[in-house]
Coordinates of C-alpha atoms and ligand atoms in Angstrom, one line a residue:
X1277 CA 26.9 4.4 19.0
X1278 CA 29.7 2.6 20.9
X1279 CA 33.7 3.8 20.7
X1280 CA 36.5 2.2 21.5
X1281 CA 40.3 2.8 20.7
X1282 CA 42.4 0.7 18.0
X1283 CA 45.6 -0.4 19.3
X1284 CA 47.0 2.6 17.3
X1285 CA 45.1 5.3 19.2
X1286 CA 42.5 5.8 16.6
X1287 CA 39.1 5.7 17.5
X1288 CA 36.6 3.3 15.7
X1289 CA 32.9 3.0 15.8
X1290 CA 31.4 0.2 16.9
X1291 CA 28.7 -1.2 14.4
X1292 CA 25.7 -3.0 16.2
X1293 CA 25.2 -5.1 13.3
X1294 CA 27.9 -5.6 10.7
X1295 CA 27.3 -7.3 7.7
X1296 CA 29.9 -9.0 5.2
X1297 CA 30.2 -9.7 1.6
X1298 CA 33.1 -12.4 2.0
X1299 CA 34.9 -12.2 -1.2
X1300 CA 38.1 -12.9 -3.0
X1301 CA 38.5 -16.8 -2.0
X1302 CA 39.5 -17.5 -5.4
X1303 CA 41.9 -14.6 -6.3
X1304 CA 44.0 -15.7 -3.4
X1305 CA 44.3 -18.8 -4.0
X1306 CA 45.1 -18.0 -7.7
X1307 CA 47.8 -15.7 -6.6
X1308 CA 49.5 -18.5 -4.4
X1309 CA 48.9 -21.5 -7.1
X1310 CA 46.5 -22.9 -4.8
X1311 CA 43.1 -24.8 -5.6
X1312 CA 39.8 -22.2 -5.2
X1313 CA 38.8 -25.2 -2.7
X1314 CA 41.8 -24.2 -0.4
X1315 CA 41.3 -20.6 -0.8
X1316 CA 37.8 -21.3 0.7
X1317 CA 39.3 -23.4 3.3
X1318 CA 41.5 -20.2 4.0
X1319 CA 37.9 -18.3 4.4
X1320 CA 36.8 -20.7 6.8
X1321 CA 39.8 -19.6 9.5
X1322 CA 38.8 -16.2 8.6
X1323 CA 35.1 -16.7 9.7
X1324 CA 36.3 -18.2 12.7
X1325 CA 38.5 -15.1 13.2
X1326 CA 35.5 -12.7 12.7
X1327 CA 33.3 -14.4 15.0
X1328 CA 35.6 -14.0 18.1
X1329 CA 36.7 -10.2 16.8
X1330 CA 33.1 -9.3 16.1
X1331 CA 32.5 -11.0 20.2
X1332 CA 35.7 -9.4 21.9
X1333 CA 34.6 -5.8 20.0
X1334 CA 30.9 -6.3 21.9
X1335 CA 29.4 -6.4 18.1
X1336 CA 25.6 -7.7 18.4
X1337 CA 25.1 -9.2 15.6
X1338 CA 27.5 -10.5 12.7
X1339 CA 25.7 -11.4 8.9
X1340 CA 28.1 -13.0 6.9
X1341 CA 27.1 -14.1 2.8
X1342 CA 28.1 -17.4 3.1
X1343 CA 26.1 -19.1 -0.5
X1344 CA 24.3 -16.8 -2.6
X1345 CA 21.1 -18.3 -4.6
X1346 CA 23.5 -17.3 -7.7
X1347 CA 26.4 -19.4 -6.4
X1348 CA 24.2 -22.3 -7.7
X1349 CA 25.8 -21.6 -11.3
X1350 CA 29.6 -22.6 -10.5
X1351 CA 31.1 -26.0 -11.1
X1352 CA 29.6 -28.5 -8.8
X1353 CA 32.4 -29.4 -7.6
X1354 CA 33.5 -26.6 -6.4
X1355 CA 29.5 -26.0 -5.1
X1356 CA 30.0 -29.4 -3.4
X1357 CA 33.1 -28.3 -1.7
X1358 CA 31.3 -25.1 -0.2
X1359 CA 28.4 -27.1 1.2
X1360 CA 31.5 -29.6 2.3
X1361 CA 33.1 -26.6 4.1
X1362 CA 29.8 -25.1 5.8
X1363 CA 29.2 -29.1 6.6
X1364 CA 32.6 -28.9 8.5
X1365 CA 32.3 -25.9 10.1
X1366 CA 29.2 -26.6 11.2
X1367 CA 30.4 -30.3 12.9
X1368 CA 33.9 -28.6 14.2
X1369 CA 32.8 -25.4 15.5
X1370 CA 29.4 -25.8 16.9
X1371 CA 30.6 -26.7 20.3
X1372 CA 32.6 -23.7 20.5
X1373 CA 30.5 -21.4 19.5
X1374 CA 27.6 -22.1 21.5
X1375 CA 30.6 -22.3 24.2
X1376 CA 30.9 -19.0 23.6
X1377 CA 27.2 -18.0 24.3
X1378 CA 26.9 -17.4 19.8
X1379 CA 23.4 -17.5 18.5
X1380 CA 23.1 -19.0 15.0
X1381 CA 20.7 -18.2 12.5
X1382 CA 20.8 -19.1 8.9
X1383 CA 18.7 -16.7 6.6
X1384 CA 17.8 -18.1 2.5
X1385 CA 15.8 -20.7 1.1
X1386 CA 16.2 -24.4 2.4
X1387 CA 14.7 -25.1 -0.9
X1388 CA 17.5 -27.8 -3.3
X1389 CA 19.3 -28.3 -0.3
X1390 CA 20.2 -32.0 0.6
X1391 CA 18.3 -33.2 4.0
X1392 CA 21.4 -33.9 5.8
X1393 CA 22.5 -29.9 5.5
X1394 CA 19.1 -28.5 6.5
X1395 CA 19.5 -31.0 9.3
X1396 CA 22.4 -29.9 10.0
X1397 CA 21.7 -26.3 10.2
X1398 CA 18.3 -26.7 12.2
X1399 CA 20.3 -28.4 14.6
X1400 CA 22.9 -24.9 15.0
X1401 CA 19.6 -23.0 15.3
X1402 CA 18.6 -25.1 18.0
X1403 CA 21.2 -25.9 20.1
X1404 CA 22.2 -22.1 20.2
X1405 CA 18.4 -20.8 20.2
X1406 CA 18.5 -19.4 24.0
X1407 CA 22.1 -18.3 23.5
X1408 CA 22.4 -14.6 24.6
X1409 CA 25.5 -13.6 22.8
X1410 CA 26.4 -12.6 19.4
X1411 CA 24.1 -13.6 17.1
X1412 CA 25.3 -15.1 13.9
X1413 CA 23.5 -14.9 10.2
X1414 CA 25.0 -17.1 8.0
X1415 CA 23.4 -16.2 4.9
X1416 CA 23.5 -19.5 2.8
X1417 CA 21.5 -20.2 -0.2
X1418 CA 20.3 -16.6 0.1
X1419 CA 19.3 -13.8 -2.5
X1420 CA 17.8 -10.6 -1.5
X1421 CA 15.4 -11.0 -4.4
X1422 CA 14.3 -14.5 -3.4
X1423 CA 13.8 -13.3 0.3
X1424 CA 11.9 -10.2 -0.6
X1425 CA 10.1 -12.6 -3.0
X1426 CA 8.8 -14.9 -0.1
X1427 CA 8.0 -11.9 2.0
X1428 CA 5.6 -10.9 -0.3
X1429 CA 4.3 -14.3 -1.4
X1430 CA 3.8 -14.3 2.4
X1431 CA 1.8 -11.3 3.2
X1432 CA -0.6 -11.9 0.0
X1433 CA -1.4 -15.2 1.6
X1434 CA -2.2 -13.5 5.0
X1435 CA -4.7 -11.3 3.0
X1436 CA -6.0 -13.9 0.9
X1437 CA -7.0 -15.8 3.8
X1438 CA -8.4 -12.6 6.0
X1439 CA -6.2 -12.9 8.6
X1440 CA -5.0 -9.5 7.8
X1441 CA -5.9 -6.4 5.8
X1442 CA -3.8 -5.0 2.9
X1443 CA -3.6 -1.4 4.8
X1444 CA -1.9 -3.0 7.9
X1445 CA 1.3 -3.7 6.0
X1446 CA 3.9 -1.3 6.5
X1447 CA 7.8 -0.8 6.4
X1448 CA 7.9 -2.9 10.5
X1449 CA 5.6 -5.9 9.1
X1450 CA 7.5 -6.0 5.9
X1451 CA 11.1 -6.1 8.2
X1452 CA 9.2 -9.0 10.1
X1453 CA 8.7 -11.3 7.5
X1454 CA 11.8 -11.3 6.3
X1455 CA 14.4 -14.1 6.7
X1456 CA 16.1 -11.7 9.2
X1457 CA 13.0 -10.9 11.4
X1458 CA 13.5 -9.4 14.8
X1459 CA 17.0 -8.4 13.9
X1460 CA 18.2 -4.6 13.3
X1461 CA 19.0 -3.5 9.7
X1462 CA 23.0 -3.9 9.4
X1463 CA 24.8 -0.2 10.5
X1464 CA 27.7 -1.2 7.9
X1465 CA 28.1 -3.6 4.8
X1466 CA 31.5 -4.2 4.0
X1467 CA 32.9 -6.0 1.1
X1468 CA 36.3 -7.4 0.9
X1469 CA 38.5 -8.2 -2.3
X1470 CA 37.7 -4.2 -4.1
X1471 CA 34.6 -5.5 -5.7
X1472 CA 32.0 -2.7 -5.0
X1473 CA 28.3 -4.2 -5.5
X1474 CA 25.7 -5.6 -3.4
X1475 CA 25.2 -8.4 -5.4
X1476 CA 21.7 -9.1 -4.2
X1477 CA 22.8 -9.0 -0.6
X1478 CA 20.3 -7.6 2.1
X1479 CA 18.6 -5.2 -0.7
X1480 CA 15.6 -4.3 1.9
X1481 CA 17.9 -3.9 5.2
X1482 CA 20.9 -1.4 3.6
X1483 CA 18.4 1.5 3.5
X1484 CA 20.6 2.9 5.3
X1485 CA 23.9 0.9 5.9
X1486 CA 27.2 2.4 5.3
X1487 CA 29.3 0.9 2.5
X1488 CA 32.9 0.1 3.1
X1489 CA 34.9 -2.1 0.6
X1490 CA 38.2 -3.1 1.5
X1491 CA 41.3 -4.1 -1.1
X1492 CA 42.3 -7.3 0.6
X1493 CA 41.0 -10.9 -0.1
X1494 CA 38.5 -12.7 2.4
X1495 CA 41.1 -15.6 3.7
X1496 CA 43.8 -11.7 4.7
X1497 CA 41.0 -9.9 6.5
X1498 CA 42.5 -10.1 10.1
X1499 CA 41.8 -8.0 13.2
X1500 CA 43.6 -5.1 11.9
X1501 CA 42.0 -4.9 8.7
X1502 CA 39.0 -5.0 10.7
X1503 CA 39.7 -2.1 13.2
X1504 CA 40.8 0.1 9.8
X1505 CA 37.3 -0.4 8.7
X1506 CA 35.9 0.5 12.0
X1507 CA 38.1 3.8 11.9
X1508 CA 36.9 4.3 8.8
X1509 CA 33.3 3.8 9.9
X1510 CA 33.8 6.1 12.8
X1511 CA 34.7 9.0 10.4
X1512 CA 31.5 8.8 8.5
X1513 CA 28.3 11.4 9.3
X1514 CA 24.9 9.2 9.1
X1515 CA 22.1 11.5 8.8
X1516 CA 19.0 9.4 7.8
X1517 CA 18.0 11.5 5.5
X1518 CA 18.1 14.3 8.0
X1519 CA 20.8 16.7 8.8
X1520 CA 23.7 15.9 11.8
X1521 CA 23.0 17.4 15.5
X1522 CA 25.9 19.8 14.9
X1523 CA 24.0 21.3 11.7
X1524 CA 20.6 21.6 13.5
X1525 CA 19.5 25.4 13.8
X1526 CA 18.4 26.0 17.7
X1527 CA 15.0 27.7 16.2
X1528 CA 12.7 29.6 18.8
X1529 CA 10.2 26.5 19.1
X1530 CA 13.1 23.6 19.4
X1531 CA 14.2 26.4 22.0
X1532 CA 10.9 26.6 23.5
X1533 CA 10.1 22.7 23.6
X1534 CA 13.4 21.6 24.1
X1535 CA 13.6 19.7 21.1
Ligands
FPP1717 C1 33.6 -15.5 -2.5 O1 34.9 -15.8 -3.0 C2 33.3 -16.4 -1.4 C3 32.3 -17.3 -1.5 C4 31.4 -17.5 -2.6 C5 32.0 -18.3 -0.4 C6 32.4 -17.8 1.0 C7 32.5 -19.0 1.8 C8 33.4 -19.2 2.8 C9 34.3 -18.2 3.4 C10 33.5 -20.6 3.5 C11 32.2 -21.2 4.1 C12 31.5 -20.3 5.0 C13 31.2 -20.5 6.3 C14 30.3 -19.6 7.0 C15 31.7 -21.7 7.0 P1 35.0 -16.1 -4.5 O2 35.1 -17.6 -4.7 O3 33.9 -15.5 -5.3 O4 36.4 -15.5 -4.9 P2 36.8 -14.8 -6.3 O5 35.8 -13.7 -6.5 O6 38.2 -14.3 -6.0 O7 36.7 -15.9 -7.3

């Protein structure tokens, strides 16, 4: 685990993959009489913030839930501003992140979206493919569910068709074949706008994450909101399921093995 000091001389932890449940759009727009449309355009500068926050901090990789498969149920307008919005980023910011050495990767189901979207997002994956920087998850039209769903609709095929037995899958296969193959389980899930669910985010990979859910809206979470929560993840003990290296009796065999 990586340190560093907040500009208030606390220390925070840095996560190696942070994940994040961007929510609240609406309720601050509500509060400042605003359409939910602008309150998602507000989101937008806060992704941009995140991105060079979770870069400047040294953070490897950055999830964030962008559409869930059960944001399919809200008016369509407001569905066809979101894909509007991602549209946008997508066109404005693309050059700047790969500027900035981001890899994108977009984890859900490409199924129901429009051609010129998925074209648009194969061509983020591809342009930033060899990027050796942070790498980005935008999780749009995803649901845990769905994605565990297609994992195992997966593997049975691969046994079906012999090219591999049922006893070879394990916890590391599973991991593989899902949308977020090859990357590291998220160290800390953090939710903005005091909801506290997971709302079928990354059911499989929080195992083990720590949970931290934040009072303020999506469009207020700034840099310093961002180094509380790193404080706050600092303080926490993460065991595994085991016990922490200053519980851990020095018995005669650790003693004797060094272990
Ligand atoms: C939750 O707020 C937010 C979303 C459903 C969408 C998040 C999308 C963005 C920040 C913009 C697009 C993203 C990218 C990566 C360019 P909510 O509408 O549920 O808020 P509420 O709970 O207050 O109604």
């Amino acid at each position: 685990m990586r340190f560093a000091k907040s500009p208030s001389g606390k220390t925070m932890a840095i996560p190696r993959h942070l994940a994040i449940i961007m929510d609240g759009n609406g309720r601050w727009a509500n509060e400042r009489k605003l359409t939910r449309t602008q309150g998602h355009r507000q989101g937008v500068v806060a992704v941009r913030e995140i991105v060079t926050n979770a870069i400047d901090l040294g953070i490897e990789y950055l999830t964030l839930f962008a559409f869930s498969s059960e944001n399919w149920s809200r008016p369509p307008s407001e569905i066809r501003d979101l894909f509007g919005l991602l549209k946008l980023f997508i066109n404005k910011d693309l050059a700047t992140l790969h500027k900035q050495n981001v890899r994108v990767r977009v984890m859900g189901s490409r199924d129901g979206l429009e051609g010129d979207i998925v074209a648009l997002l194969d061509k983020a994956e591809t342009l930033t493919r060899n990027n050796s920087g942070l790498v980005l998850m935008i999780a749009f039209n995803y649901g845990a569910r769905q994605e565990i769903t297609a994992m195992v609709q997966h593997l049975a095929h691969e046994v079906e068709t012999g090219r591999l037995k049922a006893d070879a899958i394990n916890e590391s296969l599973i991991a593989q074949y899902l949308y977020s193959g090859g990357v590291p389980d998220p160290d800390v899930i953090l939710r903005t706008s005091g909801e506290q669910r997971l709302s079928n985010f990354l059911l499989w990979q929080a195992a083990y994450s720590e949970f931290i859910f934040v009072d303020c809206y999506w469009p207020d979470f700034d840099r310093n909101q961002l180094e509380l929560a790193l404080v706050e993840f600092g303080c926490r003990n993460r065991r595994f399921g085991g016990v922490s290296v200053d519980e851990m009796e020095l018995t005669p065999n650790a003693l004797v093995s060094g272990g």
